[in-house]
Coordinates of C-alpha atoms and ligand atoms in Angstrom, one line a residue:
M1 CA -111.3 46.4 64.2
S2 CA -111.2 42.6 64.6
E3 CA -109.3 40.7 67.3
L4 CA -106.4 38.4 66.3
N5 CA -106.6 34.8 67.6
K6 CA -102.9 34.2 68.0
I7 CA -103.4 30.5 68.8
T8 CA -105.1 30.0 65.4
L9 CA -102.2 31.8 63.7
Q10 CA -99.6 29.8 65.6
N11 CA -101.3 26.5 64.9
A12 CA -101.4 27.4 61.2
I13 CA -97.7 28.2 61.2
T14 CA -97.1 24.7 62.5
E15 CA -99.5 23.1 60.0
F16 CA -97.5 24.7 57.1
E17 CA -94.1 23.5 58.4
I18 CA -92.7 20.7 56.3
T19 CA -90.2 18.2 57.7
A20 CA -87.3 16.6 56.0
N21 CA -89.0 13.2 56.4
A22 CA -92.2 14.4 54.8
L23 CA -90.1 15.6 51.8
T24 CA -88.3 12.3 51.6
D25 CA -91.7 10.6 51.4
V26 CA -92.9 12.9 48.6
R27 CA -89.7 12.1 46.6
K28 CA -90.2 8.4 47.1
N29 CA -93.9 8.5 46.3
F30 CA -93.2 10.6 43.2
T31 CA -90.7 8.1 41.9
E32 CA -93.2 5.3 42.5
E33 CA -96.0 7.1 40.7
I34 CA -93.7 7.7 37.7
E35 CA -92.7 4.1 37.5
K36 CA -96.2 2.8 37.9
G37 CA -97.4 5.4 35.5
L38 CA -95.1 4.3 32.7
E39 CA -96.9 0.9 32.9
S40 CA -100.4 2.1 33.5
P41 CA -101.0 5.8 33.9
A42 CA -104.7 5.4 34.8
E43 CA -103.6 3.9 38.1
T44 CA -101.6 6.9 39.2
S45 CA -102.2 10.6 40.0
L46 CA -99.6 11.5 37.3
K47 CA -101.0 11.7 33.8
M48 CA -97.7 10.8 32.1
L49 CA -98.7 12.4 28.8
P50 CA -96.4 11.7 25.8
S51 CA -95.5 14.9 24.0
F52 CA -94.6 13.3 20.6
L53 CA -91.3 15.2 21.0
T54 CA -87.8 14.4 21.9
L55 CA -84.9 16.8 22.6
P56 CA -84.0 19.3 19.9
T57 CA -80.6 19.0 18.2
G58 CA -79.9 22.8 18.2
D59 CA -80.0 23.0 14.4
E60 CA -83.6 24.0 14.2
S61 CA -84.1 27.3 12.3
G62 CA -86.7 29.5 10.6
T63 CA -89.4 32.1 11.3
Y64 CA -92.5 30.9 13.1
L65 CA -95.5 32.1 15.0
A66 CA -95.7 31.2 18.6
L67 CA -99.0 31.2 20.5
D68 CA -98.6 31.1 24.2
F69 CA -101.8 30.4 26.0
G70 CA -102.4 29.1 29.5
G71 CA -102.1 31.6 32.3
T72 CA -103.2 35.2 33.0
N73 CA -102.3 36.5 29.5
V74 CA -102.3 35.2 26.0
R75 CA -99.4 36.1 23.8
V76 CA -98.6 35.8 20.1
L77 CA -95.0 36.2 18.9
K78 CA -93.3 36.1 15.6
I79 CA -89.9 34.5 16.3
K80 CA -86.8 33.8 14.2
I81 CA -84.6 31.0 15.4
W82 CA -81.3 29.9 14.1
K83 CA -78.7 27.6 15.5
R84 CA -78.2 26.6 19.1
G85 CA -79.4 29.4 21.4
N86 CA -80.1 32.1 18.8
Y87 CA -83.5 33.7 18.5
K88 CA -85.0 37.1 17.8
I89 CA -88.5 38.2 18.6
L90 CA -89.7 40.1 15.5
K91 CA -93.1 41.0 16.9
K92 CA -95.1 40.4 20.0
T93 CA -98.8 41.0 20.8
E94 CA -100.2 40.3 24.2
S95 CA -103.6 40.6 26.0
P96 CA -104.9 39.6 29.4
L97 CA -107.7 37.0 29.2
K98 CA -109.9 39.0 31.5
T99 CA -110.4 42.7 32.1
A100 CA -112.8 43.7 34.8
G101 CA -116.1 45.0 33.5
K102 CA -115.1 44.2 29.9
F103 CA -114.5 40.6 29.1
D104 CA -113.5 37.4 30.8
F105 CA -112.6 34.5 28.5
T106 CA -111.8 32.2 31.5
A107 CA -115.3 32.3 32.9
A108 CA -118.2 29.9 32.3
T109 CA -120.0 32.7 30.5
A110 CA -117.4 32.6 27.7
T111 CA -117.4 29.9 25.0
G112 CA -114.4 28.2 23.3
E113 CA -115.4 29.8 20.0
E114 CA -115.3 33.3 21.5
L115 CA -111.9 32.5 23.1
F116 CA -110.3 31.3 19.9
D117 CA -111.9 34.1 17.9
F118 CA -110.1 36.5 20.3
I119 CA -106.8 34.6 19.8
A120 CA -107.2 34.7 16.0
K121 CA -107.6 38.4 16.3
L122 CA -104.3 38.7 18.2
I123 CA -102.6 36.5 15.6
E124 CA -103.8 38.8 12.8
L125 CA -102.4 41.8 14.7
T126 CA -99.0 40.1 15.1
L127 CA -98.9 39.4 11.3
E128 CA -99.0 43.1 10.5
G129 CA -100.7 42.5 7.2
S130 CA -98.4 39.7 5.9
T131 CA -100.2 36.9 4.1
D132 CA -97.1 34.6 3.6
E133 CA -97.6 31.0 4.7
I134 CA -96.3 30.6 8.3
Y135 CA -96.1 27.7 10.6
L136 CA -97.5 28.1 14.1
G137 CA -96.4 26.4 17.3
H138 CA -99.0 26.5 20.2
T139 CA -98.0 26.3 23.8
F140 CA -101.3 25.2 25.5
S141 CA -100.7 25.0 29.2
F142 CA -103.4 22.6 30.3
P143 CA -103.6 18.8 30.6
S144 CA -104.1 17.6 27.1
E145 CA -104.2 14.2 25.4
Q146 CA -101.8 14.5 22.5
L147 CA -103.2 12.8 19.3
D148 CA -100.1 13.7 17.4
L149 CA -97.7 16.6 17.6
A150 CA -100.2 18.9 15.8
N151 CA -103.4 17.9 17.7
A152 CA -104.3 17.7 21.3
K153 CA -107.6 17.3 23.2
L154 CA -108.1 19.3 26.4
I155 CA -108.7 16.7 29.2
S156 CA -109.9 19.2 31.7
W157 CA -109.4 22.8 32.6
T158 CA -107.1 23.7 35.6
K159 CA -106.2 27.0 37.3
E160 CA -109.9 27.7 37.8
F161 CA -110.6 28.2 34.1
K162 CA -114.2 27.5 33.2
T163 CA -114.7 28.5 29.5
K164 CA -117.4 26.3 28.0
G165 CA -117.0 24.0 25.0
V166 CA -113.3 23.3 25.2
E167 CA -113.0 20.3 27.6
G168 CA -112.8 17.2 25.5
E169 CA -112.2 19.2 22.3
N170 CA -109.2 19.2 19.9
V171 CA -107.8 22.7 20.5
T172 CA -106.1 22.7 17.2
E173 CA -109.4 22.3 15.4
L174 CA -110.9 25.2 17.5
L175 CA -107.9 27.3 16.5
T176 CA -108.1 26.3 12.8
K177 CA -111.8 27.2 12.6
A178 CA -111.1 30.6 14.2
L179 CA -108.3 31.3 11.8
K180 CA -110.5 30.3 8.8
K181 CA -113.2 32.8 9.9
R182 CA -110.6 35.6 9.7
N183 CA -109.3 34.4 6.4
L184 CA -106.0 33.4 8.0
D185 CA -105.7 30.0 6.4
F186 CA -102.1 30.6 5.5
V187 CA -101.3 30.3 9.2
K188 CA -100.6 26.6 9.7
P189 CA -100.8 25.2 13.3
V190 CA -98.3 22.3 13.2
A191 CA -97.4 21.7 16.8
V192 CA -99.2 22.0 20.2
I193 CA -97.3 21.4 23.3
N194 CA -97.5 21.9 27.1
D195 CA -95.6 24.9 28.6
T196 CA -93.3 22.5 30.6
V197 CA -92.4 20.8 27.3
A198 CA -91.8 24.3 25.8
T199 CA -89.5 25.2 28.7
L200 CA -87.6 21.9 28.4
I201 CA -87.0 22.1 24.6
S202 CA -86.2 25.8 24.6
S203 CA -83.6 25.4 27.3
A204 CA -82.2 22.2 25.8
Y205 CA -81.9 24.2 22.5
I206 CA -79.6 26.6 24.4
R207 CA -77.6 24.5 26.8
E208 CA -76.7 20.9 27.4
N209 CA -78.0 18.4 29.9
I210 CA -81.4 20.0 30.5
L211 CA -83.6 17.0 31.1
I212 CA -86.4 18.4 33.2
G213 CA -88.7 21.4 32.4
S214 CA -90.9 22.9 35.0
I215 CA -93.4 25.8 35.4
Y216 CA -93.8 27.5 38.7
A217 CA -96.3 30.2 38.1
T218 CA -100.1 30.6 38.2
G219 CA -100.1 26.8 37.7
H220 CA -97.4 24.2 38.4
N221 CA -96.3 21.2 36.4
T222 CA -93.2 19.4 35.3
C223 CA -92.1 17.3 32.3
Y224 CA -88.9 15.2 31.8
F225 CA -86.9 13.4 29.2
E226 CA -87.7 9.7 29.4
P227 CA -85.1 7.6 27.6
N228 CA -87.3 4.5 27.5
Y229 CA -90.9 5.2 26.7
N230 CA -92.0 1.9 25.2
G231 CA -88.5 1.6 23.9
K232 CA -88.4 5.1 22.5
E233 CA -87.1 8.5 23.7
M234 CA -89.9 10.8 24.7
I235 CA -90.5 14.0 26.6
I236 CA -93.3 13.2 29.0
N237 CA -95.7 15.8 30.5
L238 CA -96.2 14.5 34.0
E239 CA -99.0 16.9 34.9
S240 CA -97.4 16.8 38.3
G241 CA -99.8 19.4 39.6
G242 CA -102.2 16.5 39.9
F243 CA -99.8 14.5 42.2
S244 CA -101.9 13.5 45.2
K245 CA -99.7 11.3 47.4
L246 CA -99.5 14.2 49.9
E247 CA -100.4 15.1 53.4
Q248 CA -103.0 17.9 53.2
N249 CA -103.4 20.1 56.2
S250 CA -106.8 21.6 57.3
Y251 CA -106.3 24.7 55.1
D252 CA -105.4 22.6 52.0
K253 CA -108.6 20.6 52.5
L254 CA -110.7 23.8 52.9
L255 CA -109.2 25.4 49.8
D256 CA -109.8 22.2 47.8
E257 CA -113.4 21.9 48.9
K258 CA -114.1 25.5 47.8
S259 CA -112.3 25.1 44.5
E260 CA -113.7 24.6 41.0
K261 CA -112.5 20.9 40.9
P262 CA -112.3 19.4 44.4
G263 CA -110.0 16.4 44.7
E264 CA -108.0 17.4 41.6
Q265 CA -104.6 19.2 41.3
L266 CA -103.7 18.6 44.9
L267 CA -100.0 19.4 44.5
E268 CA -100.8 22.5 42.4
K269 CA -103.2 23.7 45.1
M270 CA -100.3 23.5 47.7
V271 CA -97.6 25.2 45.6
S272 CA -98.7 27.4 42.7
G273 CA -99.2 31.1 42.5
R274 CA -102.9 30.8 41.9
Y275 CA -103.3 29.2 45.3
V276 CA -100.6 30.2 47.8
G277 CA -102.1 33.6 48.5
E278 CA -105.5 31.9 48.9
L279 CA -104.1 29.6 51.6
Y280 CA -102.8 32.6 53.4
S281 CA -106.1 34.4 53.1
L282 CA -107.9 31.4 54.5
V283 CA -105.7 31.3 57.6
L284 CA -106.1 35.1 58.2
Q285 CA -109.9 34.9 57.8
K286 CA -110.0 32.3 60.5
A287 CA -107.5 34.0 62.8
L288 CA -109.3 37.3 62.5
N289 CA -112.8 35.7 62.5
S290 CA -113.7 37.6 59.4
E291 CA -116.8 37.0 57.2
K292 CA -115.1 38.9 54.4
L293 CA -112.9 37.1 51.9
F294 CA -109.3 38.4 51.8
D295 CA -107.3 38.6 48.6
F296 CA -103.6 38.1 49.2
S297 CA -101.6 37.5 46.0
S298 CA -98.5 35.3 45.6
L299 CA -96.6 38.6 45.3
D300 CA -98.0 39.8 48.6
L301 CA -96.9 36.6 50.2
C302 CA -93.4 36.8 48.8
N303 CA -93.1 40.4 50.2
I304 CA -94.6 39.4 53.6
A305 CA -92.3 36.4 53.9
Q306 CA -89.3 38.6 53.5
N307 CA -90.7 41.2 55.8
I308 CA -91.0 43.8 53.1
D309 CA -93.9 46.1 54.0
A310 CA -95.4 43.1 55.9
A311 CA -97.5 45.1 58.4
K312 CA -98.7 47.5 55.7
I313 CA -99.8 44.7 53.4
I314 CA -101.7 43.0 56.2
E315 CA -103.4 46.2 57.1
E316 CA -104.4 46.9 53.5
K317 CA -105.6 43.4 52.6
A318 CA -107.0 42.2 56.0
E319 CA -107.9 45.5 57.5
Y320 CA -106.0 44.6 60.6
A321 CA -103.0 46.6 62.0
P322 CA -100.6 44.1 63.6
K323 CA -99.7 45.0 67.2
D324 CA -96.2 44.7 68.7
G325 CA -94.7 41.3 68.1
E326 CA -97.5 40.1 65.8
T327 CA -95.9 41.0 62.5
A328 CA -93.3 38.3 63.1
L329 CA -96.1 35.7 63.2
F330 CA -97.6 37.0 59.9
V331 CA -94.2 36.9 58.3
K332 CA -93.5 33.4 59.6
L333 CA -96.8 32.0 58.2
A334 CA -96.0 33.5 54.7
A335 CA -92.5 32.1 54.9
N336 CA -93.7 28.6 55.9
I337 CA -96.3 28.5 53.1
L338 CA -93.7 29.5 50.5
T339 CA -91.0 27.3 51.9
R340 CA -93.3 24.3 51.8
S341 CA -94.3 25.2 48.2
A342 CA -90.7 25.5 46.9
S343 CA -89.5 22.4 48.9
L344 CA -92.3 20.3 47.5
V345 CA -91.5 21.4 43.9
A346 CA -87.8 20.4 44.6
A347 CA -88.8 17.1 46.0
T348 CA -90.6 16.2 42.8
F349 CA -87.4 17.0 40.8
L350 CA -85.5 14.6 43.1
G351 CA -88.2 12.0 42.5
I352 CA -87.6 12.2 38.8
Y353 CA -83.9 11.9 39.3
S354 CA -84.4 8.8 41.5
H355 CA -86.2 7.2 38.5
T356 CA -83.9 8.2 35.6
K357 CA -80.7 8.0 37.7
K358 CA -79.2 10.5 35.2
L359 CA -78.1 13.7 36.8
P360 CA -80.4 16.3 35.2
A361 CA -80.2 20.1 35.0
V362 CA -83.7 21.6 35.5
A363 CA -85.1 24.5 33.5
I364 CA -87.8 26.5 35.4
D365 CA -90.0 29.1 34.0
G366 CA -92.9 31.1 35.4
S367 CA -93.5 34.4 37.1
L368 CA -93.6 33.1 40.7
Y369 CA -90.2 31.6 40.2
A370 CA -88.6 34.2 38.0
K371 CA -89.6 37.2 40.2
N372 CA -88.6 35.6 43.5
P373 CA -84.9 34.9 44.3
F374 CA -86.3 33.9 47.7
L375 CA -88.0 30.8 46.1
Q376 CA -85.2 30.2 43.7
D377 CA -82.8 29.8 46.7
I378 CA -85.1 27.4 48.5
I379 CA -85.3 25.1 45.4
A380 CA -81.5 25.3 44.9
D381 CA -80.8 24.5 48.5
N382 CA -83.1 21.5 48.4
L383 CA -81.2 20.2 45.3
K384 CA -77.7 21.0 46.4
E385 CA -77.1 17.6 48.0
A386 CA -77.9 15.8 44.8
D387 CA -75.8 18.3 42.8
I388 CA -78.8 19.2 40.6
K389 CA -78.5 22.6 38.9
T390 CA -81.5 24.8 38.1
F391 CA -81.7 27.4 35.3
K392 CA -84.2 30.2 34.7
A393 CA -85.8 29.7 31.3
D394 CA -86.2 33.0 29.4
E395 CA -89.1 33.2 26.9
G396 CA -89.5 29.4 27.4
S397 CA -93.1 29.1 26.4
A398 CA -92.8 31.1 23.2
L399 CA -89.4 30.0 22.1
G400 CA -90.4 26.4 22.8
A401 CA -93.5 26.8 20.6
A402 CA -91.3 28.0 17.7
I403 CA -88.8 25.2 18.2
A404 CA -91.7 22.7 18.2
A405 CA -93.0 24.1 15.0
A406 CA -89.5 23.8 13.5
L407 CA -89.3 20.1 14.7
A408 CA -92.8 19.5 13.2
V409 CA -91.9 20.6 9.7
K410 CA -88.3 19.4 9.6
Ligands
LIG1 C1 -101.7 22.6 34.0 C2 -100.4 22.2 33.3 C3 -99.5 23.4 33.1 C4 -99.3 24.1 34.4 C5 -98.4 25.4 34.3 C6 -101.4 23.4 35.3 O1 -102.6 23.9 35.8 O2 -102.5 21.5 34.3 O3 -100.7 21.6 32.0 O4 -98.3 23.0 32.6 O5 -100.5 24.5 35.0 O6 -99.0 26.3 33.4

């Protein structure tokens, strides 16, 4: 069994600590980037993408298809919405995007055509034989340049997706082609939105004063309601995962170097579910001087941070049984990585508030957030002073897609 280098572990614990001053800087820099970005987005690390949508009125209604694509799974839902806050899921079909030994639509071996053919098949299953015309809203959770509400071009993959032939393409055209091939022309894609925008509009459909929508999951990103975008109201997708005015520690740099897109998505690589487990793995590999790659998930980290089966998880994943007193160090490291993650996310919300000066309520969706009261509390604590409230968005991505479709055909 390997020896633990305690100094390495202790140093890493310090490297992942985040001070109040550092958080204040993040907040300040974030505000500056937003304000600079409203003038000339190319000069900032925030993409500031207009969504072609403003807040819903709450009167939107009808039955729509919602396609939710952008994380570990792809989901198609038939949803009925009526009046503020009311919705019913009539049918739901879901599939992972990769299954070991069978298929992987996120890999470089897959093409956009194959991916969208797969999605069209799921759409067909959800329709259960119906051939009535139906409008479809698509939540596509990647940085995309919106051409209008119905059309968006993928700027670049994030979250380590590598599927060929999608970057630079209009994803609505790819979807429309795939629908045609399956004789599903009666399905009309009328809106494509980011998942943060879906979270914001679905929550604003239900309650008042929601002005920020955020995803804290495999990926991370935030959008907000901008009252003055070239004189108009507009929900703006910040693509805040790309925010780069940050102090990276040695492990952040290592992770970035080994990633699919070095230099990009620096905030996301410090906070999101796709990466926090990897940061932990990198520290343990170094501290245990291991050649082998470890595979700690964000869920493992949340458990370790709360000392739930911590020693057992370390032994399983790193093949090392912590000795007396060592478990506390492993717990502390996990807690610091997660505390830094949630505190950075909260600092960006504060940064938006410093810009808009209008007290927002924040809707947050995503598995990492929804499943971990531990992280919810850290975010809430960081926002307490400013009196900003947070809400968990239920069915945000799908409901948002349906509302966007309703807004498109209104
Ligand atoms: C993407 C965003 C998305 C976020 C959450 C990021 O990797 O760039 O567009 O909103 O993940 O899914």
